Amino acid sequence: MAAAAIEKLPQLKSATDGLKEMSDNERSGFISLVSRYLSGEAQHIEWSKIQTPTDEIVVPYDKMANVSEDASETKYLLDKLVVLKLNGGLGTTMGCTGPKSVIEVRDGLTFLDLIVIQIENLNNRYGCKVPLVLMNSFNTHDDTQKIVEKYTNSNVDIHTFNQSKYPRVVADEFVPWPSKGKTDKDGWYPPGHGDVFPSLMNSGKLDAFISQGKEYVFVANSDNLGAVVDLKILKHLIQNKNEYCMEVTPKTLADVKGGTLISYEGKVQLLEIAQVPDEHVNEFKSIEKFKIFNTNNLWVNLKAIKKLVEADALKMEIIPNPKEVDGVKVLQLETAAGAAIRFFENAIGVNVPRSRFLPVKATSDLLLVQSDLYTLVDGFVARNKARTNPTNPAIELGPEFKKVASFLGRFKSIPSIVELDSLKVSGDVWFGSGVVLKGKVSVKANAGTKLEIPDNAVVENKDINGPEDL
């Protein structure tokens, strides 16, 4: 970085000191992040040193020992566990206000309902007390506090804490935006889920869980329906004293941008597309050399988190995220929790079945999980055995379906897609009830025309451009 940029640090620091909304921890975390960014300490990856991880480093799931049928072993394992869901995201891309985790997924139940039901079932069945922790952002905190009240009678202790709140930086002047008068929410940002480790510690929850004899935290995105507690993984980590474990799964062409695990200078680490030199990007995206990607399901030892946060040793790669808000160019610096893997002792990956990665990022994903492709069992979304193809159908819905409300309005009922390979929908299309889609289906309404698929229609390997094609 230019010397001029470094010179901006003292003025940024004094402006930050004047922001009363920040705690001391947030202030020092923010200044440390910015100074690391300005010093340009980004870790440079030498492409020739990258090695494919062995089965010792990325353990195949089916090679892990099973948990015995003895309920006492299960209780022993679960008594050491905390489940933490990353709950800082808003459902804005899907047209919802408030936390994304309160979008209804199936049978009138939200992401959060399903998570609570799953943990409640474990606690009831094994007589354990697995707590649920939600890491909120300042965007989702107030709404989440209201929502969790409805679980007061459940057999799950629910804890919440907020991740850090950092000021967006005005790019050309390099000052915190709130110090220039942008005092509403838009002046601030949550600095990515890499912040989970210091924030868990700063909240006091980390020490509380350690004092209760908890040893591991299972961290996952609240919108990943496949991220359920897995006893086999927990048992392996406890037996082998692994401080950190990242679940990875085989990459398909849809996942080419996901981070992957590599062996580098004798350590396992996450390689993200942003770190890849331009001339190697195509190689990174191919599924020949890099066969796995990060699901962001992470298992981490609590005492190891405490030790590393206290030593200020978690220097994850910084992800600069430039944005334009209200016509002002701002910069927000973020980190990702997966990048912390290289700081933990005896860290591993585990190559898990694809069923553990079922994120709902868009209404096309919602269509999959609301359809007959899945059933709901004890809060778990289980795949329909009638589906013979191991991969899910590829679904592309036009902008008319982007928001949850309009998506739901355009389907009288969700079509049967057990035998569907791909679906492409564009234009003003409406689906009747009881529709069955099979093979490759494309439905395109021409501009200015409304196209309705009638009740109980069976559409197989068809391109539909108008009523005459039905």
Short mmCIF file of C-alpha atoms in Angstrom, two decimals:
data_model
loop_
_atom_site.label_atom_id
_atom_site.label_comp_id
_atom_site.label_asym_id
_atom_site.label_seq_id
_atom_site.Cartn_x
_atom_site.Cartn_y
_atom_site.Cartn_z
CA MET A 1 0.00 0.00 0.00
CA ALA A 2 1.15 3.54 -0.68
CA ALA A 3 2.70 5.44 2.21
CA ALA A 4 -0.10 7.98 1.81
CA ALA A 5 -2.61 5.31 2.82
CA ILE A 6 -0.66 4.44 5.98
CA GLU A 7 -0.59 8.13 6.88
CA LYS A 8 -4.38 8.08 6.96
CA LEU A 9 -4.43 5.67 9.88
CA PRO A 10 -3.99 8.24 12.72
CA GLN A 11 -6.89 10.38 11.44
CA LEU A 12 -9.05 7.27 11.00
CA LYS A 13 -8.15 6.17 14.52
CA SER A 14 -9.00 9.50 16.15
CA ALA A 15 -12.29 9.68 14.22
CA THR A 16 -13.10 6.14 15.37
CA ASP A 17 -12.31 7.04 18.99
CA GLY A 18 -15.08 9.61 18.72
CA LEU A 19 -17.72 7.03 17.75
CA LYS A 20 -19.59 6.40 20.99
CA GLU A 21 -21.66 3.54 19.47
CA MET A 22 -18.64 1.25 19.42
CA SER A 23 -17.31 -0.82 22.33
CA ASP A 24 -13.59 -0.84 23.11
CA ASN A 25 -13.36 -4.36 21.68
CA GLU A 26 -15.03 -3.26 18.45
CA ARG A 27 -12.78 -0.24 18.19
CA SER A 28 -9.56 -2.21 18.58
CA GLY A 29 -10.83 -4.97 16.25
CA PHE A 30 -11.72 -2.44 13.57
CA ILE A 31 -8.44 -0.51 13.78
CA SER A 32 -6.46 -3.76 13.71
CA LEU A 33 -8.36 -4.91 10.59
CA VAL A 34 -7.83 -1.59 8.81
CA SER A 35 -4.13 -1.38 9.67
CA ARG A 36 -3.58 -4.95 8.45
CA TYR A 37 -5.37 -4.01 5.24
CA LEU A 38 -3.31 -0.84 4.76
CA SER A 39 -0.01 -2.61 5.42
CA GLY A 40 -0.88 -4.92 2.50
CA GLU A 41 0.02 -8.01 4.50
CA ALA A 42 -2.16 -10.24 2.29
CA GLN A 43 -0.80 -13.74 2.24
CA HIS A 44 0.70 -14.42 -1.15
CA ILE A 45 0.03 -17.94 -2.40
CA GLU A 46 2.78 -19.51 -4.47
CA TRP A 47 0.86 -21.65 -6.94
CA SER A 48 3.61 -24.23 -7.31
CA LYS A 49 3.52 -24.99 -3.57
CA ILE A 50 -0.14 -25.99 -3.53
CA GLN A 51 -0.69 -29.67 -2.86
CA THR A 52 -3.81 -31.80 -2.92
CA PRO A 53 -4.68 -32.78 0.67
CA THR A 54 -4.36 -36.45 1.62
CA ASP A 55 -7.10 -38.55 3.26
CA GLU A 56 -5.42 -37.83 6.62
CA ILE A 57 -6.08 -34.12 6.15
CA VAL A 58 -9.43 -34.31 4.37
CA VAL A 59 -10.97 -37.42 5.90
CA PRO A 60 -13.60 -39.26 3.81
CA TYR A 61 -16.84 -39.28 5.81
CA ASP A 62 -17.46 -43.00 5.28
CA LYS A 63 -14.04 -43.83 6.75
CA MET A 64 -14.98 -42.29 10.09
CA ALA A 65 -16.01 -44.67 12.87
CA ASN A 66 -19.72 -44.96 13.56
CA VAL A 67 -21.18 -44.03 16.91
CA SER A 68 -22.29 -47.07 18.92
CA GLU A 69 -25.97 -47.87 19.45
CA ASP A 70 -25.42 -47.25 23.15
CA ALA A 71 -27.38 -44.11 24.05
CA SER A 72 -24.88 -43.28 26.80
CA GLU A 73 -22.11 -42.71 24.22
CA THR A 74 -24.40 -40.36 22.31
CA LYS A 75 -25.24 -38.44 25.49
CA TYR A 76 -21.52 -38.21 26.36
CA LEU A 77 -20.79 -36.67 22.94
CA LEU A 78 -23.76 -34.30 22.93
CA ASP A 79 -22.93 -33.03 26.42
CA LYS A 80 -19.74 -31.55 24.93
CA LEU A 81 -21.50 -29.71 22.10
CA VAL A 82 -22.79 -26.20 21.42
CA VAL A 83 -24.66 -25.44 18.16
CA LEU A 84 -24.10 -21.96 16.75
CA LYS A 85 -26.01 -20.62 13.75
CA LEU A 86 -24.87 -17.56 11.82
CA ASN A 87 -28.01 -15.46 11.85
CA GLY A 88 -26.80 -12.04 10.74
CA GLY A 89 -28.28 -12.08 7.23
CA LEU A 90 -31.44 -10.34 6.11
CA GLY A 91 -33.81 -11.89 3.58
CA THR A 92 -33.57 -8.82 1.33
CA THR A 93 -32.50 -10.67 -1.83
CA MET A 94 -35.68 -12.74 -1.53
CA GLY A 95 -37.82 -9.67 -0.91
CA CYS A 96 -38.24 -10.21 2.84
CA THR A 97 -37.65 -7.76 5.64
CA GLY A 98 -36.11 -9.07 8.84
CA PRO A 99 -33.82 -12.05 9.46
CA LYS A 100 -33.60 -14.59 6.66
CA SER A 101 -34.02 -17.40 9.19
CA VAL A 102 -37.73 -16.58 9.62
CA ILE A 103 -38.63 -17.33 6.00
CA GLU A 104 -41.06 -20.27 5.90
CA VAL A 105 -39.34 -23.27 4.38
CA ARG A 106 -41.79 -26.14 4.64
CA ASP A 107 -45.14 -26.97 6.20
CA GLY A 108 -45.38 -23.44 7.65
CA LEU A 109 -42.08 -23.88 9.53
CA THR A 110 -39.18 -21.41 9.29
CA PHE A 111 -35.43 -22.16 9.23
CA LEU A 112 -35.34 -21.30 12.91
CA ASP A 113 -38.31 -23.53 13.76
CA LEU A 114 -36.58 -26.49 12.09
CA ILE A 115 -33.28 -25.84 13.92
CA VAL A 116 -35.07 -25.68 17.29
CA ILE A 117 -37.09 -28.86 16.56
CA GLN A 118 -33.89 -30.76 15.63
CA ILE A 119 -32.06 -29.81 18.82
CA GLU A 120 -35.15 -30.33 20.96
CA ASN A 121 -35.44 -33.88 19.61
CA LEU A 122 -31.80 -34.61 20.52
CA ASN A 123 -32.23 -33.16 24.01
CA ASN A 124 -35.45 -35.09 24.65
CA ARG A 125 -34.15 -38.36 23.26
CA TYR A 126 -30.79 -38.45 25.03
CA GLY A 127 -31.45 -36.39 28.15
CA CYS A 128 -28.77 -33.87 27.21
CA LYS A 129 -28.78 -30.06 27.09
CA VAL A 130 -27.35 -28.98 23.74
CA PRO A 131 -27.71 -25.17 23.68
CA LEU A 132 -28.50 -23.20 20.53
CA VAL A 133 -26.59 -19.96 20.00
CA LEU A 134 -27.54 -17.40 17.37
CA MET A 135 -24.97 -14.88 16.21
CA ASN A 136 -27.00 -11.88 15.07
CA SER A 137 -25.91 -8.67 13.46
CA PHE A 138 -27.26 -5.23 14.42
CA ASN A 139 -29.57 -5.74 11.41
CA THR A 140 -31.24 -8.87 12.80
CA HIS A 141 -30.88 -8.46 16.58
CA ASP A 142 -34.17 -6.78 17.51
CA ASP A 143 -36.34 -8.99 15.31
CA THR A 144 -34.59 -12.15 16.50
CA GLN A 145 -35.07 -11.25 20.17
CA LYS A 146 -38.84 -11.07 19.56
CA ILE A 147 -38.91 -14.28 17.54
CA VAL A 148 -37.04 -16.46 20.06
CA GLU A 149 -39.65 -15.66 22.72
CA LYS A 150 -41.95 -18.18 21.08
CA TYR A 151 -39.51 -20.97 22.03
CA THR A 152 -39.53 -20.24 25.77
CA ASN A 153 -41.31 -23.54 26.50
CA SER A 154 -39.04 -25.66 24.31
CA ASN A 155 -36.39 -27.94 25.76
CA VAL A 156 -33.58 -25.85 24.23
CA ASP A 157 -31.58 -23.09 25.90
CA ILE A 158 -31.34 -20.36 23.27
CA HIS A 159 -28.58 -17.77 23.55
CA THR A 160 -28.04 -14.79 21.30
CA PHE A 161 -25.17 -12.38 20.90
CA ASN A 162 -24.30 -9.74 18.35
CA GLN A 163 -21.34 -9.79 16.07
CA SER A 164 -19.26 -6.62 15.84
CA LYS A 165 -20.56 -3.42 14.31
CA TYR A 166 -17.91 -1.61 12.27
CA PRO A 167 -18.18 1.75 10.50
CA ARG A 168 -18.12 1.80 6.71
CA VAL A 169 -15.14 3.79 5.47
CA VAL A 170 -15.60 6.61 2.95
CA ALA A 171 -13.25 5.43 0.23
CA ASP A 172 -11.71 8.64 -1.07
CA GLU A 173 -11.11 10.29 2.32
CA PHE A 174 -10.53 7.13 4.36
CA VAL A 175 -12.61 8.24 7.32
CA PRO A 176 -15.45 6.37 9.10
CA TRP A 177 -18.73 7.31 7.45
CA PRO A 178 -20.60 7.83 10.78
CA SER A 179 -18.06 10.51 11.75
CA LYS A 180 -19.13 12.38 8.60
CA GLY A 181 -22.73 12.42 9.78
CA LYS A 182 -24.00 9.09 8.39
CA THR A 183 -25.43 7.98 11.74
CA ASP A 184 -28.19 5.62 10.58
CA LYS A 185 -27.75 1.87 9.98
CA ASP A 186 -26.28 2.43 6.52
CA GLY A 187 -23.17 3.97 8.10
CA TRP A 188 -22.26 0.59 9.63
CA TYR A 189 -21.71 -3.02 8.60
CA PRO A 190 -21.15 -6.46 10.21
CA PRO A 191 -17.60 -7.57 9.25
CA GLY A 192 -18.30 -11.09 7.93
CA HIS A 193 -18.61 -14.38 9.81
CA GLY A 194 -14.88 -14.55 10.57
CA ASP A 195 -15.90 -12.25 13.39
CA VAL A 196 -17.68 -15.17 15.11
CA PHE A 197 -14.58 -16.09 17.17
CA PRO A 198 -13.78 -12.73 18.82
CA SER A 199 -17.48 -11.87 19.20
CA LEU A 200 -18.29 -15.19 20.91
CA MET A 201 -15.44 -14.48 23.32
CA ASN A 202 -16.37 -10.80 23.87
CA SER A 203 -19.99 -11.76 24.59
CA GLY A 204 -18.90 -13.82 27.62
CA LYS A 205 -20.65 -16.89 26.16
CA LEU A 206 -17.39 -18.68 25.30
CA ASP A 207 -16.14 -18.73 28.91
CA ALA A 208 -19.59 -19.73 30.15
CA PHE A 209 -19.73 -22.75 27.84
CA ILE A 210 -16.18 -23.83 28.70
CA SER A 211 -17.04 -23.69 32.41
CA GLN A 212 -20.04 -25.96 31.73
CA GLY A 213 -17.73 -28.60 30.24
CA LYS A 214 -18.61 -27.89 26.60
CA GLU A 215 -15.73 -28.63 24.22
CA TYR A 216 -16.86 -28.06 20.63
CA VAL A 217 -19.02 -25.58 18.77
CA PHE A 218 -20.70 -26.58 15.52
CA VAL A 219 -20.99 -23.41 13.41
CA ALA A 220 -23.19 -23.24 10.31
CA ASN A 221 -25.21 -20.81 8.23
CA SER A 222 -28.81 -20.61 9.45
CA ASP A 223 -30.03 -21.03 5.85
CA ASN A 224 -28.24 -24.36 5.27
CA LEU A 225 -30.94 -26.98 5.85
CA GLY A 226 -28.39 -29.80 5.57
CA ALA A 227 -26.29 -28.55 8.50
CA VAL A 228 -27.62 -30.83 11.22
CA VAL A 229 -25.68 -32.21 14.20
CA ASP A 230 -23.53 -35.16 13.12
CA LEU A 231 -22.33 -37.45 15.91
CA LYS A 232 -19.82 -39.29 13.74
CA ILE A 233 -17.88 -36.09 13.07
CA LEU A 234 -18.06 -35.02 16.74
CA LYS A 235 -16.78 -38.40 17.92
CA HIS A 236 -13.87 -38.28 15.47
CA LEU A 237 -12.81 -34.80 16.63
CA ILE A 238 -12.94 -35.67 20.32
CA GLN A 239 -10.98 -38.91 19.80
CA ASN A 240 -8.34 -37.31 17.58
CA LYS A 241 -8.13 -33.97 19.42
CA ASN A 242 -8.70 -31.97 16.24
CA GLU A 243 -9.07 -28.29 17.12
CA TYR A 244 -10.87 -27.42 13.89
CA CYS A 245 -12.80 -29.27 11.22
CA MET A 246 -14.29 -27.93 8.00
CA GLU A 247 -16.94 -29.93 6.16
CA VAL A 248 -16.26 -30.01 2.44
CA THR A 249 -18.24 -31.78 -0.25
CA PRO A 250 -17.57 -32.77 -3.88
CA LYS A 251 -17.73 -29.82 -6.25
CA THR A 252 -20.17 -29.70 -9.14
CA LEU A 253 -20.12 -27.14 -11.95
CA ALA A 254 -22.54 -25.03 -9.87
CA ASP A 255 -19.95 -24.62 -7.11
CA VAL A 256 -16.92 -23.46 -9.08
CA LYS A 257 -16.49 -20.28 -7.07
CA GLY A 258 -16.54 -21.96 -3.63
CA GLY A 259 -13.36 -22.00 -1.55
CA THR A 260 -11.42 -25.27 -1.41
CA LEU A 261 -8.98 -26.93 1.00
CA ILE A 262 -5.33 -27.30 0.06
CA SER A 263 -2.14 -28.44 1.74
CA TYR A 264 0.31 -25.54 1.80
CA GLU A 265 3.72 -25.58 3.45
CA GLY A 266 2.68 -28.49 5.61
CA LYS A 267 -0.60 -26.98 6.81
CA VAL A 268 -4.19 -27.30 5.69
CA GLN A 269 -5.73 -24.05 4.53
CA LEU A 270 -8.64 -22.57 2.64
CA LEU A 271 -8.01 -21.27 -0.87
CA GLU A 272 -10.59 -18.73 -2.04
CA ILE A 273 -11.06 -17.57 -5.61
CA ALA A 274 -9.96 -14.04 -4.62
CA GLN A 275 -6.49 -15.38 -3.74
CA VAL A 276 -5.99 -17.13 -7.06
CA PRO A 277 -3.67 -15.42 -9.59
CA ASP A 278 -5.57 -14.50 -12.76
CA GLU A 279 -3.71 -17.00 -14.92
CA HIS A 280 -4.85 -19.87 -12.67
CA VAL A 281 -8.53 -18.96 -12.22
CA ASN A 282 -9.77 -21.47 -14.82
CA GLU A 283 -7.70 -24.20 -13.18
CA PHE A 284 -9.24 -23.27 -9.81
CA LYS A 285 -12.76 -23.45 -11.26
CA SER A 286 -12.22 -26.83 -12.93
CA ILE A 287 -13.49 -29.81 -11.00
CA GLU A 288 -10.50 -31.92 -12.04
CA LYS A 289 -7.79 -30.48 -9.79
CA PHE A 290 -9.89 -28.98 -7.00
CA LYS A 291 -12.61 -31.52 -6.34
CA ILE A 292 -14.10 -30.24 -3.09
CA PHE A 293 -15.48 -26.97 -1.72
CA ASN A 294 -16.22 -25.47 1.69
CA THR A 295 -19.82 -25.87 2.94
CA ASN A 296 -19.16 -23.43 5.84
CA ASN A 297 -20.16 -26.14 8.32
CA LEU A 298 -17.35 -25.83 10.88
CA TRP A 299 -16.53 -27.68 14.11
CA VAL A 300 -14.16 -25.83 16.43
CA ASN A 301 -12.69 -26.52 19.86
CA LEU A 302 -13.80 -23.88 22.37
CA LYS A 303 -10.56 -23.72 24.37
CA ALA A 304 -8.58 -23.34 21.14
CA ILE A 305 -10.77 -20.38 20.14
CA LYS A 306 -10.14 -18.76 23.52
CA LYS A 307 -6.38 -19.26 23.29
CA LEU A 308 -6.13 -17.84 19.75
CA VAL A 309 -8.44 -14.86 20.35
CA GLU A 310 -6.55 -13.92 23.52
CA ALA A 311 -3.26 -14.07 21.60
CA ASP A 312 -4.80 -12.00 18.78
CA ALA A 313 -3.55 -14.75 16.46
CA LEU A 314 -6.53 -15.13 14.12
CA LYS A 315 -5.29 -13.04 11.21
CA MET A 316 -7.66 -14.28 8.52
CA GLU A 317 -7.34 -13.03 4.95
CA ILE A 318 -9.13 -9.71 4.54
CA ILE A 319 -11.92 -9.53 1.99
CA PRO A 320 -12.34 -5.92 0.80
CA ASN A 321 -15.96 -5.30 -0.15
CA PRO A 322 -16.36 -1.95 -1.96
CA LYS A 323 -19.94 -0.66 -2.22
CA GLU A 324 -21.80 2.41 -3.31
CA VAL A 325 -24.46 3.53 -0.82
CA ASP A 326 -26.54 6.67 -1.39
CA GLY A 327 -24.07 7.72 -4.08
CA VAL A 328 -21.06 7.48 -1.74
CA LYS A 329 -18.27 4.98 -2.46
CA VAL A 330 -17.55 3.12 0.76
CA LEU A 331 -15.29 0.26 1.74
CA GLN A 332 -16.07 -2.52 4.19
CA LEU A 333 -13.42 -5.03 5.24
CA GLU A 334 -14.58 -8.54 6.12
CA THR A 335 -13.17 -11.92 7.12
CA ALA A 336 -14.48 -15.47 6.71
CA ALA A 337 -14.57 -18.12 9.45
CA GLY A 338 -13.29 -20.85 7.14
CA ALA A 339 -10.02 -18.99 6.60
CA ALA A 340 -9.18 -19.49 10.29
CA ILE A 341 -8.42 -23.17 9.68
CA ARG A 342 -4.67 -22.60 9.29
CA PHE A 343 -4.29 -21.17 12.81
CA PHE A 344 -5.63 -24.24 14.64
CA GLU A 345 -3.65 -27.30 15.65
CA ASN A 346 -4.40 -30.65 14.08
CA ALA A 347 -7.04 -29.09 11.78
CA ILE A 348 -8.79 -31.32 9.26
CA GLY A 349 -11.46 -31.29 6.61
CA VAL A 350 -14.09 -33.99 6.28
CA ASN A 351 -15.52 -34.85 2.88
CA VAL A 352 -19.23 -35.15 3.64
CA PRO A 353 -22.20 -36.22 1.49
CA ARG A 354 -23.83 -33.46 -0.52
CA SER A 355 -26.96 -33.81 1.65
CA ARG A 356 -25.17 -31.76 4.34
CA PHE A 357 -25.11 -28.76 2.02
CA LEU A 358 -28.61 -27.56 1.23
CA PRO A 359 -28.54 -23.76 1.35
CA VAL A 360 -31.53 -21.63 0.43
CA LYS A 361 -30.08 -18.53 -1.22
CA ALA A 362 -32.86 -17.85 -3.73
CA THR A 363 -36.45 -18.85 -4.52
CA SER A 364 -35.12 -21.51 -6.92
CA ASP A 365 -33.63 -23.24 -3.84
CA LEU A 366 -36.92 -22.76 -2.00
CA LEU A 367 -38.72 -24.58 -4.83
CA LEU A 368 -36.45 -27.60 -4.30
CA VAL A 369 -36.99 -27.84 -0.54
CA GLN A 370 -40.74 -27.18 -0.68
CA SER A 371 -41.29 -29.83 -3.35
CA ASP A 372 -41.79 -33.60 -3.12
CA LEU A 373 -38.02 -33.96 -3.58
CA TYR A 374 -37.81 -33.69 0.22
CA THR A 375 -39.79 -34.80 3.24
CA LEU A 376 -39.67 -33.47 6.77
CA VAL A 377 -38.71 -35.88 9.57
CA ASP A 378 -38.16 -34.57 13.13
CA GLY A 379 -37.15 -31.17 11.78
CA PHE A 380 -34.69 -32.75 9.32
CA VAL A 381 -35.19 -32.20 5.63
CA ALA A 382 -34.68 -35.67 4.14
CA ARG A 383 -34.35 -36.48 0.46
CA ASN A 384 -37.10 -38.49 -1.21
CA LYS A 385 -35.81 -42.02 -1.89
CA ALA A 386 -37.87 -42.10 -5.09
CA ARG A 387 -35.36 -39.70 -6.66
CA THR A 388 -32.78 -41.90 -8.39
CA ASN A 389 -30.54 -39.12 -9.71
CA PRO A 390 -28.06 -38.17 -6.95
CA THR A 391 -27.98 -34.52 -8.05
CA ASN A 392 -30.82 -32.03 -7.72
CA PRO A 393 -32.61 -30.57 -10.75
CA ALA A 394 -31.10 -27.34 -12.11
CA ILE A 395 -33.71 -24.62 -11.65
CA GLU A 396 -33.69 -21.14 -13.17
CA LEU A 397 -36.60 -18.85 -12.38
CA GLY A 398 -37.05 -15.44 -14.00
CA PRO A 399 -37.16 -12.12 -12.09
CA GLU A 400 -40.96 -12.45 -11.67
CA PHE A 401 -40.24 -15.26 -9.17
CA LYS A 402 -37.37 -13.57 -7.31
CA LYS A 403 -39.29 -12.42 -4.25
CA VAL A 404 -40.82 -14.99 -1.92
CA ALA A 405 -44.29 -13.43 -2.00
CA SER A 406 -44.51 -13.38 -5.79
CA PHE A 407 -42.91 -16.83 -6.00
CA LEU A 408 -45.60 -18.29 -3.70
CA GLY A 409 -48.34 -16.42 -5.56
CA ARG A 410 -47.36 -17.95 -8.90
CA PHE A 411 -47.70 -21.57 -7.71
CA LYS A 412 -51.12 -22.85 -6.62
CA SER A 413 -49.10 -25.74 -5.27
CA ILE A 414 -45.42 -26.62 -5.71
CA PRO A 415 -45.07 -29.00 -8.70
CA SER A 416 -43.84 -32.57 -8.38
CA ILE A 417 -40.19 -32.58 -9.49
CA VAL A 418 -38.92 -36.01 -8.43
CA GLU A 419 -38.23 -36.87 -12.09
CA LEU A 420 -37.14 -33.39 -13.20
CA ASP A 421 -33.66 -32.75 -14.66
CA SER A 422 -33.90 -29.03 -15.33
CA LEU A 423 -36.46 -26.24 -15.33
CA LYS A 424 -36.17 -22.79 -16.92
CA VAL A 425 -39.01 -20.31 -16.42
CA SER A 426 -39.18 -16.79 -17.80
CA GLY A 427 -41.92 -14.19 -18.20
CA ASP A 428 -45.42 -13.98 -16.73
CA VAL A 429 -45.89 -17.68 -15.94
CA TRP A 430 -48.38 -19.18 -13.45
CA PHE A 431 -48.61 -22.80 -12.27
CA GLY A 432 -51.85 -24.58 -11.38
CA SER A 433 -52.09 -27.17 -8.61
CA GLY A 434 -50.92 -30.76 -8.96
CA VAL A 435 -48.54 -30.03 -11.86
CA VAL A 436 -45.91 -32.71 -12.57
CA LEU A 437 -42.61 -31.75 -14.25
CA LYS A 438 -40.26 -34.38 -15.72
CA GLY A 439 -37.01 -34.36 -17.70
CA LYS A 440 -35.95 -31.04 -19.23
CA VAL A 441 -38.66 -28.38 -19.12
CA SER A 442 -38.57 -24.79 -20.34
CA VAL A 443 -41.51 -22.41 -19.99
CA LYS A 444 -41.30 -18.99 -21.62
CA ALA A 445 -44.14 -16.48 -21.76
CA ASN A 446 -43.71 -13.91 -24.51
CA ALA A 447 -43.67 -10.26 -23.51
CA GLY A 448 -47.10 -8.98 -22.57
CA THR A 449 -48.75 -12.43 -22.42
CA LYS A 450 -49.74 -14.42 -19.37
CA LEU A 451 -49.05 -18.15 -19.60
CA GLU A 452 -50.82 -20.57 -17.25
CA ILE A 453 -49.88 -24.19 -16.74
CA PRO A 454 -53.25 -25.84 -15.98
CA ASP A 455 -54.05 -27.92 -12.87
CA ASN A 456 -52.74 -31.51 -12.96
CA ALA A 457 -50.73 -30.96 -16.16
CA VAL A 458 -47.90 -33.44 -16.74
CA VAL A 459 -45.08 -31.71 -18.63
CA GLU A 460 -42.19 -33.91 -19.80
CA ASN A 461 -39.19 -32.81 -21.90
CA LYS A 462 -40.99 -29.82 -23.37
CA ASP A 463 -40.33 -26.26 -24.43
CA ILE A 464 -43.50 -24.29 -23.82
CA ASN A 465 -43.76 -20.85 -25.44
CA GLY A 466 -47.51 -20.46 -25.51
CA PRO A 467 -50.82 -22.26 -24.68
CA GLU A 468 -50.62 -24.17 -27.97
CA ASP A 469 -47.54 -26.06 -26.70
CA LEU A 470 -49.34 -27.50 -23.69
#
